[in-house]
Short mmCIF file of C-alpha atoms in Angstrom, two decimals:
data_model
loop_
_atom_site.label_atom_id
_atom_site.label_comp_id
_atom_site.label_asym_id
_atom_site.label_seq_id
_atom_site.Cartn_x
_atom_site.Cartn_y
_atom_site.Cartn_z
CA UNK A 252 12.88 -13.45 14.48
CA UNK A 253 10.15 -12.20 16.16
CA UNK A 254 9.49 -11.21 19.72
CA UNK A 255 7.70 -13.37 22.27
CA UNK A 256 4.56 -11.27 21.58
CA UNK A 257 5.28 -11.42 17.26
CA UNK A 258 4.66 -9.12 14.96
CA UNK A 259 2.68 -6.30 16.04
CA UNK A 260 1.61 -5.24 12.29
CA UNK A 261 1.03 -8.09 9.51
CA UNK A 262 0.58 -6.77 5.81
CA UNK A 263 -0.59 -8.98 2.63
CA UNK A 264 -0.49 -8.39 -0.71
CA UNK A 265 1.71 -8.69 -3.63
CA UNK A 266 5.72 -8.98 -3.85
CA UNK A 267 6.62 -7.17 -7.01
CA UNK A 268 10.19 -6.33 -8.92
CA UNK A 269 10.02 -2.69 -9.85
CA UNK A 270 11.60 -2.48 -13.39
CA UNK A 271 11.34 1.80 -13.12
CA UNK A 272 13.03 3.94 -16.22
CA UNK A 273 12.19 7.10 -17.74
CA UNK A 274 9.77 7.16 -20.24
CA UNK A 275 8.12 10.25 -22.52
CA UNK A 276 4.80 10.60 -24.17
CA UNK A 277 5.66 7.84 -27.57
CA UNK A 278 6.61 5.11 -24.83
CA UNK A 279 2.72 5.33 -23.41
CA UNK A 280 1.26 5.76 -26.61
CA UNK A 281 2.80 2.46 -27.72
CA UNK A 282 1.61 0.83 -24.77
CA UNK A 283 -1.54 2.70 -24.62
CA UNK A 284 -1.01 3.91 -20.79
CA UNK A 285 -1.71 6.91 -18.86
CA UNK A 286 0.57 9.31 -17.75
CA UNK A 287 -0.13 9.04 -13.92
CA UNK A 288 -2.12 5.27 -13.72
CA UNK A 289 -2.16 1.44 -12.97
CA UNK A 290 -3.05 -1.29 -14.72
CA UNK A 291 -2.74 -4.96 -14.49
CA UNK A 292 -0.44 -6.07 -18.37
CA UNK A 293 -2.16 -7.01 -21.26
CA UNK A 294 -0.93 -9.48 -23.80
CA UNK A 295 -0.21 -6.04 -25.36
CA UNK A 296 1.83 -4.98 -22.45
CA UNK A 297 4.05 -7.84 -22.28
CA UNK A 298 7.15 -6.18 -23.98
CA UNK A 299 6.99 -3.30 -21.84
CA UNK A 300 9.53 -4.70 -19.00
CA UNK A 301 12.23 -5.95 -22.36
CA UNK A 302 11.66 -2.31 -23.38
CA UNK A 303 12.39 -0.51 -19.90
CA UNK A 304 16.04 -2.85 -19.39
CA UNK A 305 16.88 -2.48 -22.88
CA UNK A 306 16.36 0.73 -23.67
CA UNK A 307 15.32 2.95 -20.49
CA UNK A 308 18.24 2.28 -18.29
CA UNK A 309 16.07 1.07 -16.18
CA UNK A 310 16.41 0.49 -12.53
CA UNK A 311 15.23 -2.71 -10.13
CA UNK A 312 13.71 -2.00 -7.42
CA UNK A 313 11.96 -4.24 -4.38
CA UNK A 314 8.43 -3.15 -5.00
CA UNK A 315 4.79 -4.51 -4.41
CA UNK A 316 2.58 -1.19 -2.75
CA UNK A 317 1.79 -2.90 0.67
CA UNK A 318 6.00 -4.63 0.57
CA UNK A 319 7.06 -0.84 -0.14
CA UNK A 320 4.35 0.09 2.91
CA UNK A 321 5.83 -2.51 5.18
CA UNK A 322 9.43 -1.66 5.18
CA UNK A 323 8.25 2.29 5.82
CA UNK A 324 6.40 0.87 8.91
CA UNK A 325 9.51 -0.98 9.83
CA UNK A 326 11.65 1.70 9.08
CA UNK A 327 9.96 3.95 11.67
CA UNK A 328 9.36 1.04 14.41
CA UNK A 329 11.51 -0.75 16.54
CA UNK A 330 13.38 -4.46 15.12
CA UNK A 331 10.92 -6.97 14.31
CA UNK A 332 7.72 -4.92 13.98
CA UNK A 333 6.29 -5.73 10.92
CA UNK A 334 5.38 -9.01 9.01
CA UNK A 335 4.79 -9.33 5.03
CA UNK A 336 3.11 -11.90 3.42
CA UNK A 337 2.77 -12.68 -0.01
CA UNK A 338 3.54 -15.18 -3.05
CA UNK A 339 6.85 -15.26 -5.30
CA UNK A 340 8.34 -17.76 -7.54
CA UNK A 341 11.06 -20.08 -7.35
CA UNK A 342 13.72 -17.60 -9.22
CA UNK A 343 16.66 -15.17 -8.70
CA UNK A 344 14.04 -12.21 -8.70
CA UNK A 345 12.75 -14.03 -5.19
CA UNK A 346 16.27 -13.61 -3.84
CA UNK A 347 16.46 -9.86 -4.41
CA UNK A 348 13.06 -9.37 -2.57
CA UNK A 349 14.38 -11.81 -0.15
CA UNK A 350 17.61 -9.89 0.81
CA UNK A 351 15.76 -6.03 0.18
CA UNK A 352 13.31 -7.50 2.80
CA UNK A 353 16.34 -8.28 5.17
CA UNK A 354 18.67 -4.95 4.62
CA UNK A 355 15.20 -3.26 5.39
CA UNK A 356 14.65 -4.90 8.76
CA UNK A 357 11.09 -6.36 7.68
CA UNK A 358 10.66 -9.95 8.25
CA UNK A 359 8.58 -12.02 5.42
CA UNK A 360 6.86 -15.57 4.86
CA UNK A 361 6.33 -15.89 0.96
CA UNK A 362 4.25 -18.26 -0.45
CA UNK A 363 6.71 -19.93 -3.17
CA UNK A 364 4.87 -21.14 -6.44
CA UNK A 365 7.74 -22.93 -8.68
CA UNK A 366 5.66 -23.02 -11.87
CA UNK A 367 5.54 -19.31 -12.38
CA UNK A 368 8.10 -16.33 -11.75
CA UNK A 369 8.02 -13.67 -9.40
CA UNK A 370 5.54 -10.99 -10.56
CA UNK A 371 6.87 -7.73 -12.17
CA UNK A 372 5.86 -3.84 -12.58
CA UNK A 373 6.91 -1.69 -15.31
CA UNK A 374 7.52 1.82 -14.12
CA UNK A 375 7.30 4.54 -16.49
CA UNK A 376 8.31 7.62 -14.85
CA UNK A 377 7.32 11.03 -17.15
CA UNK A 378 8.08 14.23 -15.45
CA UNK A 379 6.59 13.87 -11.82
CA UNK A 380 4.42 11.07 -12.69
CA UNK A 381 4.53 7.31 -13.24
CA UNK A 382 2.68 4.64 -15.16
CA UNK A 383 2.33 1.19 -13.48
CA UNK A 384 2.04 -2.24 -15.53
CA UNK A 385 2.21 -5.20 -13.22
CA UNK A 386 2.07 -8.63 -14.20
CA UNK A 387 1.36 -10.90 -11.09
CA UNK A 388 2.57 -13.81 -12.28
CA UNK A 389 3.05 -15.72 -9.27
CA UNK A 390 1.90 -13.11 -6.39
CA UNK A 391 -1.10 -13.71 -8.52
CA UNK A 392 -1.13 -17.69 -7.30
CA UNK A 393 -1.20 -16.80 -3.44
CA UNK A 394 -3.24 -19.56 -1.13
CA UNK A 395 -5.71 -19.15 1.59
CA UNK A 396 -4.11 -22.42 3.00
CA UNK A 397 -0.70 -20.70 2.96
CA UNK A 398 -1.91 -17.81 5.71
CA UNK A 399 -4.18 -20.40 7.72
CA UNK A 400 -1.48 -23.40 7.99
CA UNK A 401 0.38 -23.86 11.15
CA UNK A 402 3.86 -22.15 10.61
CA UNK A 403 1.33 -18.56 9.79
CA UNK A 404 -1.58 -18.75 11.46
CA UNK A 405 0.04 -18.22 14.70
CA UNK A 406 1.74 -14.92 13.43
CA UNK A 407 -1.49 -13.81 12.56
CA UNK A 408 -2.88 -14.29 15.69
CA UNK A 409 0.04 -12.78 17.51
CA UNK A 410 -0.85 -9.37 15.18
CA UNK A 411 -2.19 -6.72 16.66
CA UNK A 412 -2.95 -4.73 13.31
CA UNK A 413 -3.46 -5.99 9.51
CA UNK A 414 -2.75 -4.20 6.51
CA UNK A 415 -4.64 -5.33 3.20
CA UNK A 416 -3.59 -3.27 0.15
CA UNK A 417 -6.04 -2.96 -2.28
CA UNK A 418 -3.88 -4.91 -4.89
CA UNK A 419 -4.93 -8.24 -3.13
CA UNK A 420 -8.07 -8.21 -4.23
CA UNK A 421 -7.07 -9.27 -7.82
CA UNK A 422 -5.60 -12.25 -6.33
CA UNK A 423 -6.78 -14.06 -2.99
CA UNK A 424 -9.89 -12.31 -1.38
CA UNK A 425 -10.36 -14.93 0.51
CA UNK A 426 -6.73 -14.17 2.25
CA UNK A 427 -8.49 -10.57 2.62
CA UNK A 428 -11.22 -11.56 4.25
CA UNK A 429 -9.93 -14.12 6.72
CA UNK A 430 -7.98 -11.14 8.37
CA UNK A 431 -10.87 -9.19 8.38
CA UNK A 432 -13.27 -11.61 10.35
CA UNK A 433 -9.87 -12.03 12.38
CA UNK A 434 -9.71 -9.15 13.00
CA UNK A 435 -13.46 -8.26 14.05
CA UNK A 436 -13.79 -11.15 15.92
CA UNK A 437 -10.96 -10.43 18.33
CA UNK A 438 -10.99 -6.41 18.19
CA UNK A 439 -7.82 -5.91 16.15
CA UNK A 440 -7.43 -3.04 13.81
CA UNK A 441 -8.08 -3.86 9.95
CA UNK A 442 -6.62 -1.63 7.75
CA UNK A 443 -7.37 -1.52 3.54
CA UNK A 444 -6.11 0.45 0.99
CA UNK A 445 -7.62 1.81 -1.87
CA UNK A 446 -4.19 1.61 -4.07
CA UNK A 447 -6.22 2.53 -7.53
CA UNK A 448 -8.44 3.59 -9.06
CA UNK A 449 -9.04 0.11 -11.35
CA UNK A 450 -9.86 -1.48 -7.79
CA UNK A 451 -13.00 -0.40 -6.91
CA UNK A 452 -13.78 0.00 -10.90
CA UNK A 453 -13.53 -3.67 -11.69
CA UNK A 454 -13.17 -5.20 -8.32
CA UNK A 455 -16.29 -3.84 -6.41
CA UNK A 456 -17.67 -6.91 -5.12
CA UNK A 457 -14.25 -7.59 -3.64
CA UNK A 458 -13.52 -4.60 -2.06
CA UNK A 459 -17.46 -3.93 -0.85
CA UNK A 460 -16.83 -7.48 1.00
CA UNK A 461 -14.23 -6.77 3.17
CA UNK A 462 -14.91 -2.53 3.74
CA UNK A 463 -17.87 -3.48 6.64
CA UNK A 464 -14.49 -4.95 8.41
CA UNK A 465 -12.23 -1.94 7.61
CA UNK A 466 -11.49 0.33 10.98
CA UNK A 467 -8.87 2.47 8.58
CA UNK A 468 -9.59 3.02 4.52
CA UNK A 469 -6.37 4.89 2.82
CA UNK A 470 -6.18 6.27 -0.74
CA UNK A 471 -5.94 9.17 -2.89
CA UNK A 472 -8.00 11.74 -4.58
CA UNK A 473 -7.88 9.65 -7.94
CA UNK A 474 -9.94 6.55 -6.14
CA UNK A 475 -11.23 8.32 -3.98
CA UNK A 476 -13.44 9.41 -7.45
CA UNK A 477 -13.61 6.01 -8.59
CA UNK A 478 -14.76 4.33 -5.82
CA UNK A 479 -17.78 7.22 -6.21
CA UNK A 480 -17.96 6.51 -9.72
CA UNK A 481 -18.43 3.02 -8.95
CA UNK A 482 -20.97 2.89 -6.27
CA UNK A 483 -23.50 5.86 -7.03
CA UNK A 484 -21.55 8.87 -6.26
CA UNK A 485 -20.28 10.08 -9.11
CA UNK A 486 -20.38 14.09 -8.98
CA UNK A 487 -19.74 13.63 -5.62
CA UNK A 488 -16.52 15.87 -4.37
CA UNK A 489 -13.76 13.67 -2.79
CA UNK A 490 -14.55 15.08 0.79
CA UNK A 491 -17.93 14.21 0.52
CA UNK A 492 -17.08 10.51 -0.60
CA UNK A 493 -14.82 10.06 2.12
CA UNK A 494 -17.77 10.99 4.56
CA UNK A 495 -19.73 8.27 2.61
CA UNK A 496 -17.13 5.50 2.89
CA UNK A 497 -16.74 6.38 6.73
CA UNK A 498 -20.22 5.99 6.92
CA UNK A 499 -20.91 2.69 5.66
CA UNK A 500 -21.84 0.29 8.58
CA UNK A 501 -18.91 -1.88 10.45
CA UNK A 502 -19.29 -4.93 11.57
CA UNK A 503 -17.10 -4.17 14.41
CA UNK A 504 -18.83 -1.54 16.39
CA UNK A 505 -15.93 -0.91 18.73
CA UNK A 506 -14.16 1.66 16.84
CA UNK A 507 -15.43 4.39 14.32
CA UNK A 508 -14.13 3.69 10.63
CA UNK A 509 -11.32 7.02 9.68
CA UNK A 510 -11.05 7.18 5.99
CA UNK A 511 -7.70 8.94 5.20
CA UNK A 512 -7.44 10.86 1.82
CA UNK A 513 -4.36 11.60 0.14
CA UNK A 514 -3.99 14.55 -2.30
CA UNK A 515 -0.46 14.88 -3.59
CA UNK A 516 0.88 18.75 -2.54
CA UNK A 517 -3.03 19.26 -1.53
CA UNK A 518 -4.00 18.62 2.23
CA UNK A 519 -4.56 15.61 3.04
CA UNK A 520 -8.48 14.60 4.21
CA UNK A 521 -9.62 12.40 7.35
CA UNK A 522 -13.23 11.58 7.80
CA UNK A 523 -14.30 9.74 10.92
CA UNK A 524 -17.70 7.63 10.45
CA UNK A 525 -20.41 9.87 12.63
CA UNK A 526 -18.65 13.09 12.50
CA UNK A 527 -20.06 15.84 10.30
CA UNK A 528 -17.22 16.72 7.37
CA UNK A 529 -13.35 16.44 7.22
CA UNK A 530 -10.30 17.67 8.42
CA UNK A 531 -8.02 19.26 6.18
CA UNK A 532 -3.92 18.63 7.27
CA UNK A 533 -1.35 20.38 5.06
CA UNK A 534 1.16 19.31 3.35
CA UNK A 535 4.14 20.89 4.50
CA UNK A 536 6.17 22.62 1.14
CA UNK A 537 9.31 20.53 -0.08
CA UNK A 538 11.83 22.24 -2.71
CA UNK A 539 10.85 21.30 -6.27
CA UNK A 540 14.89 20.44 -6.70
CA UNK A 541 14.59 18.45 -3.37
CA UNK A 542 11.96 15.52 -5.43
CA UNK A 543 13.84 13.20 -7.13
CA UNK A 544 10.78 10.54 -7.63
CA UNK A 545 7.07 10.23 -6.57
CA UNK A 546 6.72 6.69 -7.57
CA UNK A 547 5.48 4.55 -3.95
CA UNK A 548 5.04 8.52 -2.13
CA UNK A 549 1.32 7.06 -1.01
CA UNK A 550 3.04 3.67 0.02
CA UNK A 551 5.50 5.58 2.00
CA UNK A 552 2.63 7.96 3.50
CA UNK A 553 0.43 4.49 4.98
CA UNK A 554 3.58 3.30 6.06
CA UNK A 555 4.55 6.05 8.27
CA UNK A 556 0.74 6.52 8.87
CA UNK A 557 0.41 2.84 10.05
CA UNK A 558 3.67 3.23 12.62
CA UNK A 559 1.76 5.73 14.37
CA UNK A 560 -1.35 3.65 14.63
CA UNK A 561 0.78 0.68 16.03
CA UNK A 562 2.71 2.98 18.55
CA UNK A 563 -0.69 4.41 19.66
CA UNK A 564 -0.42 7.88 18.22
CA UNK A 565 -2.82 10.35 17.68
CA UNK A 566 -4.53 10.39 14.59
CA UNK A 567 -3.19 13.85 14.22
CA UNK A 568 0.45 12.92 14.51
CA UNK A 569 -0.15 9.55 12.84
CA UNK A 570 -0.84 11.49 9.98
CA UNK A 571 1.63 13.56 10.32
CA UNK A 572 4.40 10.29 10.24
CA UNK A 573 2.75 9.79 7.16
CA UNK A 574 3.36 12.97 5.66
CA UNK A 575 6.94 12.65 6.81
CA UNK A 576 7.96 8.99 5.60
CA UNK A 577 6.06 9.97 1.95
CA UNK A 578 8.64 13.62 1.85
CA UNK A 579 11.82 11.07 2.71
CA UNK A 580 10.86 8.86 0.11
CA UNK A 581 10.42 11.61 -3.39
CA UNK A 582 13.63 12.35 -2.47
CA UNK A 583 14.90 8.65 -3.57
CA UNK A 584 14.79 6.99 -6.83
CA UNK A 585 11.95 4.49 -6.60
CA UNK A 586 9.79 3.40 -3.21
CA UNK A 587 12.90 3.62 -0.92
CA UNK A 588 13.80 5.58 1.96
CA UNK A 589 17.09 7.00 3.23
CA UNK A 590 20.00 5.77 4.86
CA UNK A 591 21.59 5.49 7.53
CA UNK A 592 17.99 5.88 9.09
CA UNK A 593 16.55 9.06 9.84
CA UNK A 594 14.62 9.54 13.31
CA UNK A 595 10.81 10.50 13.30
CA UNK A 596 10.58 13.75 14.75
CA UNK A 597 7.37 15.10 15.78
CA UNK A 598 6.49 18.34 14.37
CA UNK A 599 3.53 20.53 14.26
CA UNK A 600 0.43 19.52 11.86
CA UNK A 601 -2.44 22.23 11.23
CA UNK A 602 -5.75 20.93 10.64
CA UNK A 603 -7.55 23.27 8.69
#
């Protein structure tokens, strides 16, 4: 249950089964993927989920980015933090997210659609890198009158921060954009993430919507280049389009925007709209034997990133969370994190 005063941090997006195996250069040929990617499945994807349980000793996993982002939140925070909101089916694969969701600590309210399953991502994991197929299926189906009715609204209001991963987008912007004008209107903090680069390729009117509302923009170096491919930039180096996204004019005037950069082993960037360039932060070394997988590492960086902008932290340090959740979780098979729980400690980040 939640506290008197709710949720303090409400995410949306889309509850996923992670079906994650190891794959090799044949398995993406056959399914015509990239080697570090996402995609939304293709008729010609379909068998790809068969193929990873039958023959890639594959692994399932609780996934869905801004799912594996809200249980790193709530891993960090105290009980009954964080919210997650989303649409599943009517189906055993519902259950599993159901009790992942409760061993993790992180409360949800799913949508249920019973005419289509739960949605599912193939992970194909090659070397240090992972391919992403997702079928929505039902988180596909998710209702603007599902956040708005009277058993949700009230959570939302009771928010103090939302987090919108990019994923949504493909689904329900009008979900999206109802927290956004919430948001605004009441001086909460509205968060988005980029999540990839087919996002603000194919889904630019969606994203360009909601990013006038967006106090916090998150992604990596790979959309980061997209999103400048798509809207004029293209040649553009990443620092330089993060300076351009901060930029862009907010609707809510109270805060600047920070656009937060992620760049694997590379430092990660932070632009702040009306400050001239970025700060650099580096990533502090982990042991090559130490990385077990990198699949959900950003998910697990705005996670930690995101506690530290609920408890009030420095953008400094709330960076540095994020660095710290994201090195817990490549050292786990999927988008998990360790246990028993390890305690946040803070440590010292150099901005270069």
């Amino acid at each position: 249950m939640a506290s008197k005063e709710g949720y303090a941090l409400l995410c949306l997006e889309n509850p996923l089964l992670d079906i994650q195996g190891q794959g090799d250069a044949a398995m993406l040929e056959k399914y015509g993927l990239k080697a570090n990617d996402a995609i939304l499945a293709e008729e010609k994807h379909m068998g790809i989920f068969d193929d990873l349980l039958n023959n890639r000793d594959a692994k399932l996993i609780a996934g869905g980015a801004a799912q594996n982002t809200a249980r790193g939140a709530q891993y960090i925070l105290p009980p009954s933090s964080v919210l997650f909101i989303g649409c599943v089916g009517a189906d055993p694969t519902a259950d599993t997210l159901h009790d992942a969701c409760k061993t993790a600590g992180l409360h949800v309210e799913y949508l249920v659609d019973p005419a289509l399953p739960t949605g599912r991502c193939g992970v194909v994991v090659t070397g240090h890198d992972r391919s992403l197929v997702t079928h929505l299926a039902a988180a596909n189906e998710y209702k603007l009158a599902h956040l708005t009715s009277p058993e949700i609204w009230p959570l939302v209001r009771a928010a103090r921060m939302y987090y919108v991963g990019g994923y949504h987008l493909t689904a329900c912007p009008p979900a999206a954009m109802a927290l956004a004008e919430e948001a605004a209107k009441e001086n909460k903090v509205f968060v988005i993430n980029l999540s990839a680069p087919f996002i603000p390729q194919f889904f630019k009117e969606q994203l360009d919507s909601v990013m006038p509302y967006c106090d916090y923009v998150i992604g990596n170096e790979t959309e980061a280049a997209a999103y400048g491919e798509s809207h004029g930039l293209g040649g553009k180096s990443v620092s330089e389009i993060a300076v351009a996204i901060a930029g862009i004019e907010k609707v809510n005037k109270e805060r600047k925007r920070v656009v937060v950069i992620t760049q694997g082993t590379e430092e990660t960037l932070v632009a702040v709209q009306g400050e001239q360039g970025v700060k650099g932060f580096k990533v502090h070394d982990i042991l090559k034997e130490e990385i077990c997988d990198t699949t959900g590492a950003g998910d697990a960086f705005a996670g930690g990133f995101l506690a530290g902008l609920v408890e009030s932290k420095s953008l400094e340090e709330s960076v540095q969370m994020g660095q710290w959740l994201a090195s817990l979780s490549i050292k786990e098979l999927g988008p998990q994190y360790p246990y028993p729980r390890q305690a946040y400690q803070a440590a010292a980040l150099k901005s270069q």
